[in-house]
PDB file of C-alpha atoms and ligand atoms in Angstrom:
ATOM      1  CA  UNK A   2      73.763  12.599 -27.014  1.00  0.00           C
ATOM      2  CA  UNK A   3      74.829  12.982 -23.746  1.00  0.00           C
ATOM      3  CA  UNK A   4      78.930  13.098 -22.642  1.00  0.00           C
ATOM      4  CA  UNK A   5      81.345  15.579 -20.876  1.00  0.00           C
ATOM      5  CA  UNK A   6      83.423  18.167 -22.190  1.00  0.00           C
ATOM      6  CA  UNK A   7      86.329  19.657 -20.677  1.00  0.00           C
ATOM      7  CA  UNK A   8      86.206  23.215 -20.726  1.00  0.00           C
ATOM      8  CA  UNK A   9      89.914  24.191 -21.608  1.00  0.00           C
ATOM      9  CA  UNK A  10      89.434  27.657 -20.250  1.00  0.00           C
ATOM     10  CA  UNK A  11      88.289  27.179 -16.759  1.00  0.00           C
ATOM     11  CA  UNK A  12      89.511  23.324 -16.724  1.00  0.00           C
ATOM     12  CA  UNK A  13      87.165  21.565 -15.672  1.00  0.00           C
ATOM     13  CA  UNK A  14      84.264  19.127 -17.230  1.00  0.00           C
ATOM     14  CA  UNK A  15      80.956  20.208 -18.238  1.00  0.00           C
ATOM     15  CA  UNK A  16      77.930  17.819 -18.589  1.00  0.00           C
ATOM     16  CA  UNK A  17      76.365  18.292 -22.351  1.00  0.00           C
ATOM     17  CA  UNK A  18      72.945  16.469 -23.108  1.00  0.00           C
ATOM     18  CA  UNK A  19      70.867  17.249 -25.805  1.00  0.00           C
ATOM     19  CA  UNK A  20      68.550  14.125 -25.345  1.00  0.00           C
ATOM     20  CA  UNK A  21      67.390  16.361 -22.158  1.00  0.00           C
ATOM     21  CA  UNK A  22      65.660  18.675 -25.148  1.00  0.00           C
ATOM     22  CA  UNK A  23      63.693  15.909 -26.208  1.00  0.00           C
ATOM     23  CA  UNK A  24      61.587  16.144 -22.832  1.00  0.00           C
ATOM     24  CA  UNK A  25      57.785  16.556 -23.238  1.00  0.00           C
ATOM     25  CA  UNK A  26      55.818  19.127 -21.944  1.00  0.00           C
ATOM     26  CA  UNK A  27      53.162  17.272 -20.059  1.00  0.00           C
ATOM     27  CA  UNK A  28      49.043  17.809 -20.794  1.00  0.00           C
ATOM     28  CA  UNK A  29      47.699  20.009 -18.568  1.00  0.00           C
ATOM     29  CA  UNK A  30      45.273  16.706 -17.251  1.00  0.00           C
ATOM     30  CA  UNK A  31      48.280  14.238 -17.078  1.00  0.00           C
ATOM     31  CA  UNK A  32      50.847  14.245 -14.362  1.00  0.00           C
ATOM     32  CA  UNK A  33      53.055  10.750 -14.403  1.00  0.00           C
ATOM     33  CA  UNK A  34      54.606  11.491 -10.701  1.00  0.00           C
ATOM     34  CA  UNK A  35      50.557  11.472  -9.236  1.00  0.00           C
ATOM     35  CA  UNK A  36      49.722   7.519  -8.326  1.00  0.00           C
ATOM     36  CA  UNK A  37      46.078   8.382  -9.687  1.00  0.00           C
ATOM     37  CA  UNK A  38      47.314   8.218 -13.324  1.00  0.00           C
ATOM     38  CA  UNK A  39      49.423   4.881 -12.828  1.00  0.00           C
ATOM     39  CA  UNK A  40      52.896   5.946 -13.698  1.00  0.00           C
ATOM     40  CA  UNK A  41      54.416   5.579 -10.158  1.00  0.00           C
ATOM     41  CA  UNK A  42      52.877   3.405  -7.280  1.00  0.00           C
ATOM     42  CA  UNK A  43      51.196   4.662  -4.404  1.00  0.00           C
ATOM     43  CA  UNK A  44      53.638   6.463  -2.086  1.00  0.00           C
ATOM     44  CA  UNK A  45      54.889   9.177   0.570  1.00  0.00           C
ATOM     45  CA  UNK A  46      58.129   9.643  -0.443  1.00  0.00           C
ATOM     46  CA  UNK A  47      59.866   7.700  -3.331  1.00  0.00           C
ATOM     47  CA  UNK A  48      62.867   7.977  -5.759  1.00  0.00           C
ATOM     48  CA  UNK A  49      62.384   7.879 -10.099  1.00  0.00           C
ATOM     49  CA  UNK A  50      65.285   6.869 -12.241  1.00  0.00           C
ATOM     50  CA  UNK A  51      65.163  10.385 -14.291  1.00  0.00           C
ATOM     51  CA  UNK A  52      63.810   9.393 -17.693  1.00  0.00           C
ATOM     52  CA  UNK A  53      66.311  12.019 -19.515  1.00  0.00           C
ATOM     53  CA  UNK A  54      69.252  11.750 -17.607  1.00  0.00           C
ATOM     54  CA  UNK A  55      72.241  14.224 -18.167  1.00  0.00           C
ATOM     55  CA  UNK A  56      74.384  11.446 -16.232  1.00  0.00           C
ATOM     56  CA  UNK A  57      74.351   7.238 -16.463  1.00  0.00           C
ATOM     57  CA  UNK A  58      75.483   4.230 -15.432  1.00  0.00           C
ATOM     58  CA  UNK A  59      75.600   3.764 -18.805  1.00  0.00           C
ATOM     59  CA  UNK A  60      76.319   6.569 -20.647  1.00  0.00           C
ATOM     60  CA  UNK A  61      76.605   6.729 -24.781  1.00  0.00           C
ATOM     61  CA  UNK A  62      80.092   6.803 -26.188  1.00  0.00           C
ATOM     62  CA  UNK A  63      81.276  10.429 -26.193  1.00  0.00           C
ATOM     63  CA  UNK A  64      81.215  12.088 -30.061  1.00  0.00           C
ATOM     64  CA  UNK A  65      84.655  11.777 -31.207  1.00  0.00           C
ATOM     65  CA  UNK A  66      84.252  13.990 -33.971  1.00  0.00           C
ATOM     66  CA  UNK A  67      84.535  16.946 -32.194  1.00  0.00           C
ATOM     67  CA  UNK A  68      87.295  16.124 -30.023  1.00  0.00           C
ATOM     68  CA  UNK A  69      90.972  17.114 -30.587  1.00  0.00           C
ATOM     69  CA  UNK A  70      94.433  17.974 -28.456  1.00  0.00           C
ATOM     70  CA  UNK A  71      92.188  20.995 -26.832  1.00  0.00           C
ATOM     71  CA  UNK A  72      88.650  20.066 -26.797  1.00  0.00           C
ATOM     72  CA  UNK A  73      88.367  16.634 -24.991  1.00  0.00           C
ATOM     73  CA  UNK A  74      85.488  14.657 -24.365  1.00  0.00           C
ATOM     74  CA  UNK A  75      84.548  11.412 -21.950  1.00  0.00           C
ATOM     75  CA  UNK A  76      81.112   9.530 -21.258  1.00  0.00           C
ATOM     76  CA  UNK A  77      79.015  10.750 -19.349  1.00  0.00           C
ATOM     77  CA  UNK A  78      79.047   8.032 -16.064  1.00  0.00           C
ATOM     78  CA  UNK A  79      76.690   9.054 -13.003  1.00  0.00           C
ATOM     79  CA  UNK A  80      73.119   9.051 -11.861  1.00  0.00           C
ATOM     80  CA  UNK A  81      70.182  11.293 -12.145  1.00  0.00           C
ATOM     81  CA  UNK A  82      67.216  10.633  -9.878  1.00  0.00           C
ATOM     82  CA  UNK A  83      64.533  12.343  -9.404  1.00  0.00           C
ATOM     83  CA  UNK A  84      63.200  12.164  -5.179  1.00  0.00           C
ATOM     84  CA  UNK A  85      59.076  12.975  -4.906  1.00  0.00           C
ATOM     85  CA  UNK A  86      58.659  14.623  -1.928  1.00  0.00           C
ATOM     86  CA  UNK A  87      54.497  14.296  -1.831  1.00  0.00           C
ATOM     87  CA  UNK A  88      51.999  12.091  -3.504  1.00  0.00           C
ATOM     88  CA  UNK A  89      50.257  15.830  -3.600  1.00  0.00           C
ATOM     89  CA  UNK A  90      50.574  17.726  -7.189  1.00  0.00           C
ATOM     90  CA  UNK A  91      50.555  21.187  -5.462  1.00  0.00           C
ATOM     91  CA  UNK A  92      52.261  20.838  -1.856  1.00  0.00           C
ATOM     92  CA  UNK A  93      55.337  22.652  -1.387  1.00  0.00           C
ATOM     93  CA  UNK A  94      57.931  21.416   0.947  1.00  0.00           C
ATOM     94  CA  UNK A  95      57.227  23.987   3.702  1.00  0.00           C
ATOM     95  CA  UNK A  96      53.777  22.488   3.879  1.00  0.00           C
ATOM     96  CA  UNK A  97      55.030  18.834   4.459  1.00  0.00           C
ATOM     97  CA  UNK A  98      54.662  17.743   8.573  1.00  0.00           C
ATOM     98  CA  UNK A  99      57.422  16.850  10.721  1.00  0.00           C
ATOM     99  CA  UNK A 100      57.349  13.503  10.132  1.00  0.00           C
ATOM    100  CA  UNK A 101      56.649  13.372   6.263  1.00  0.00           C
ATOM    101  CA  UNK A 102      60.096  15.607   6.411  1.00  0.00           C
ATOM    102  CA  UNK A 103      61.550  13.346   8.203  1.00  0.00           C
ATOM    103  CA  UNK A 104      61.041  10.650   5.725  1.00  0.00           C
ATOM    104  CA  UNK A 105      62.229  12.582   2.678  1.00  0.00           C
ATOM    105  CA  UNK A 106      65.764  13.053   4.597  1.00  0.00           C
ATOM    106  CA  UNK A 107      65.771   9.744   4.955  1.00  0.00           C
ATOM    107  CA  UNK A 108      65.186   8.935   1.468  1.00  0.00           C
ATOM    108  CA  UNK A 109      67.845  11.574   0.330  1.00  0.00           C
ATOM    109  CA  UNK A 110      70.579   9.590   3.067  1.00  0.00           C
ATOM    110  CA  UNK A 111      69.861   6.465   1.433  1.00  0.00           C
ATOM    111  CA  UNK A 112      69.844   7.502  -1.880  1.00  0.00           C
ATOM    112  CA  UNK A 113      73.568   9.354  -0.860  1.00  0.00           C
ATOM    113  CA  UNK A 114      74.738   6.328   0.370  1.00  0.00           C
ATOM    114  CA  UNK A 115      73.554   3.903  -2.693  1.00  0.00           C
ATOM    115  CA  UNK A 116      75.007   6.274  -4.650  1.00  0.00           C
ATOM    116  CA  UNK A 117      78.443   6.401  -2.880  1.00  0.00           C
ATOM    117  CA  UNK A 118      78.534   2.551  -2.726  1.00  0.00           C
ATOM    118  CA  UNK A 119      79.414   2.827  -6.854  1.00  0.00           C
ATOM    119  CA  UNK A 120      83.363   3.614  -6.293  1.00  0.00           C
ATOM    120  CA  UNK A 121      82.921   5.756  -9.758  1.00  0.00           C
ATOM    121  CA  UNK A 122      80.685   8.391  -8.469  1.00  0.00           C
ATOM    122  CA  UNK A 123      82.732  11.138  -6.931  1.00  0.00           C
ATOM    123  CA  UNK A 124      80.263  13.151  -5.865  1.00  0.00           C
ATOM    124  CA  UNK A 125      76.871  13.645  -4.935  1.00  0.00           C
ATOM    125  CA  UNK A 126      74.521  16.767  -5.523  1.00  0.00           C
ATOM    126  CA  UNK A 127      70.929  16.783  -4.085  1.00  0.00           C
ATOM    127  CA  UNK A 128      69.032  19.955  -5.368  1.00  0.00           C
ATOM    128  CA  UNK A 129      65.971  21.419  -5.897  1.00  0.00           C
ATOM    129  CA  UNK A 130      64.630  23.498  -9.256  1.00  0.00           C
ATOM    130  CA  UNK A 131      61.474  25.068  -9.323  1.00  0.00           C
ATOM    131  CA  UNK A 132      59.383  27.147 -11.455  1.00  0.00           C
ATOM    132  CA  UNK A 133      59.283  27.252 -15.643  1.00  0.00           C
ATOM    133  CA  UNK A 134      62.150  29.738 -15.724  1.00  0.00           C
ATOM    134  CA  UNK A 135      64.392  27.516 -14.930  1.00  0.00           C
ATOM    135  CA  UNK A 136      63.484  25.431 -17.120  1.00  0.00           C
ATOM    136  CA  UNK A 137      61.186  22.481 -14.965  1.00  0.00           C
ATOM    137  CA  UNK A 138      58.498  20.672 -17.104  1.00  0.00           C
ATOM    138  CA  UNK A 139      57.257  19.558 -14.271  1.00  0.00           C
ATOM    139  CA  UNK A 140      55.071  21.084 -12.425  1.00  0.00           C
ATOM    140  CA  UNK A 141      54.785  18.013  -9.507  1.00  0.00           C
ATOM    141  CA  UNK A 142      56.853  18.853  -6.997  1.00  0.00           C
ATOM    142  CA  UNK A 143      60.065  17.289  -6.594  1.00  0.00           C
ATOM    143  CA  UNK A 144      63.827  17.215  -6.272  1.00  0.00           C
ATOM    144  CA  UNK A 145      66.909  15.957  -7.926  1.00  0.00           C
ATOM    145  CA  UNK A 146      69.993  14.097  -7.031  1.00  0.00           C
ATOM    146  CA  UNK A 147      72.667  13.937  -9.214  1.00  0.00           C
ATOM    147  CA  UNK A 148      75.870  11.446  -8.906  1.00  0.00           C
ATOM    148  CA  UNK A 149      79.323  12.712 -10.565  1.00  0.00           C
ATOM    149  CA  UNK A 150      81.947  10.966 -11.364  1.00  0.00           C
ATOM    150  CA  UNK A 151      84.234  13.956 -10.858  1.00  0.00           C
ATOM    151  CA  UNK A 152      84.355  16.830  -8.252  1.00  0.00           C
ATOM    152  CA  UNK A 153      83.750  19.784  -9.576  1.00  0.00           C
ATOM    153  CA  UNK A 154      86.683  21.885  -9.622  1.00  0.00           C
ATOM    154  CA  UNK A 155      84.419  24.866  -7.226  1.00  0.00           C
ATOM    155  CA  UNK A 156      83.084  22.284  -5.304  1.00  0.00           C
ATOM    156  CA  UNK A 157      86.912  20.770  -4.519  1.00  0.00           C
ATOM    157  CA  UNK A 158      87.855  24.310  -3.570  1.00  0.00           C
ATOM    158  CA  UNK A 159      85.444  24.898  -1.366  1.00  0.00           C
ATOM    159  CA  UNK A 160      86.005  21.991   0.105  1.00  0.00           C
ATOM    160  CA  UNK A 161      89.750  22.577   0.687  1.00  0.00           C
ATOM    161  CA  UNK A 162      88.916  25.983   1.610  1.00  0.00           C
ATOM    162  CA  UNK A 163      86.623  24.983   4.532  1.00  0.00           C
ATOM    163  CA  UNK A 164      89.255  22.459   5.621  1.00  0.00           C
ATOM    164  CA  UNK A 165      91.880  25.198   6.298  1.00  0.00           C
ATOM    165  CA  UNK A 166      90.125  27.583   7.985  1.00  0.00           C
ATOM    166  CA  UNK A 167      88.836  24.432  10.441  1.00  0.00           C
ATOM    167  CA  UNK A 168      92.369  23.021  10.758  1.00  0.00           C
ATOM    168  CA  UNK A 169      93.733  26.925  11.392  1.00  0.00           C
ATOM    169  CA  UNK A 170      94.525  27.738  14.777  1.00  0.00           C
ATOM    170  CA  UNK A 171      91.409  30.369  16.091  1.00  0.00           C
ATOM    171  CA  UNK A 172      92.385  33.675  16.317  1.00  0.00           C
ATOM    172  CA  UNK A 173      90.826  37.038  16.583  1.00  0.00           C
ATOM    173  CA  UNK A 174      88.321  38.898  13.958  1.00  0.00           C
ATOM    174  CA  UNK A 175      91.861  39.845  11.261  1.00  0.00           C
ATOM    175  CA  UNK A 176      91.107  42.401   8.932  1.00  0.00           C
ATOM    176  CA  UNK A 177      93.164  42.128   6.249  1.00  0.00           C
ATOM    177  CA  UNK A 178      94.534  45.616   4.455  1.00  0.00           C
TER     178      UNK A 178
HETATM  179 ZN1   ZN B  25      51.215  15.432 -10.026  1.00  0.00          ZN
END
């Protein structure tokens, strides 16, 4: 099951997916974003539909049964990709040259602006987890982007914040008392 829920008390929706707890934990010999073991072709940089998306093009209808007047629910529409920033299972992105860099911007612009072309995604959130504590089952390195089809309500006031203080006039260091 995977859908938003609006969360009544801070109003705004919150992505629910238990299919994501249905992930495996990989064999300590198998790693399916390595090319050696077949899963992904032979690469520098490349984008993976996530297998256990939180967000799709085609989400599952929303459970009805739990929603009422105050708890409302709606499908889950987005994307979840995963970017691979190496072929190598241990390099970390401070070890990646110039150039290899270079191509895994380019890879996250092009994966912005595919994802931007689909007039229902609202937003788009690249972003990096690492380390088991945060709960990453993968140990290859690599990143996320996620497309929403809402702004989060944070992300719109930043957003609005930011645009003030640029369209305010400069003025001196004000210290507000
Ligand atoms: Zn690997």
């Amino acid at each position: 099951m995977a859908e938003l829920r609006w969360h009544p008390l801070i109003q705004d929706w919150v992505m629910i997916a238990s299919n994501r707890q249905g992930r495996p934990q990989m064999p300590k010999d198998y790693c399916p974003f390595c090319p050696s073991f077949g899963n992904v072709p032979d690469y520098e940089v490349l984008e993976y539909d996530n297998d256990f998306p939180a967000l799709s093009q085609n989400p599952p209808e929303p459970d009805e049964g739990i929603a009422n007047d105050f708890f409302k629910v709606k499908p889950s529409y987005g994307k979840c990709e995963v970017i691979l920033y190496s072929p190598g299972h241990t390099v970390t992105m401070p070890e990646l040259s110039y150039d290899h860099m270079k191509k895994l911007v380019d890879l996250w612009c092009e994966r912005f602006n595919v994802m931007r072309s689909d007039e229902k995604i609202k937003y788009v959130f690249p972003f990096e987890n690492r380390g088991e504590v945060v709960g990453v089952t993968m140990p290859h390195p690599h990143g996320q982007m996620y497309g929403y089809s809402f702004i989060p309500k944070k992300l719109a006031l930043e957003t609005a914040s930011a645009k003030e203080y640029l369209e305010k006039p400069a003025t001196a260091c004000s210290v507000i008392r």
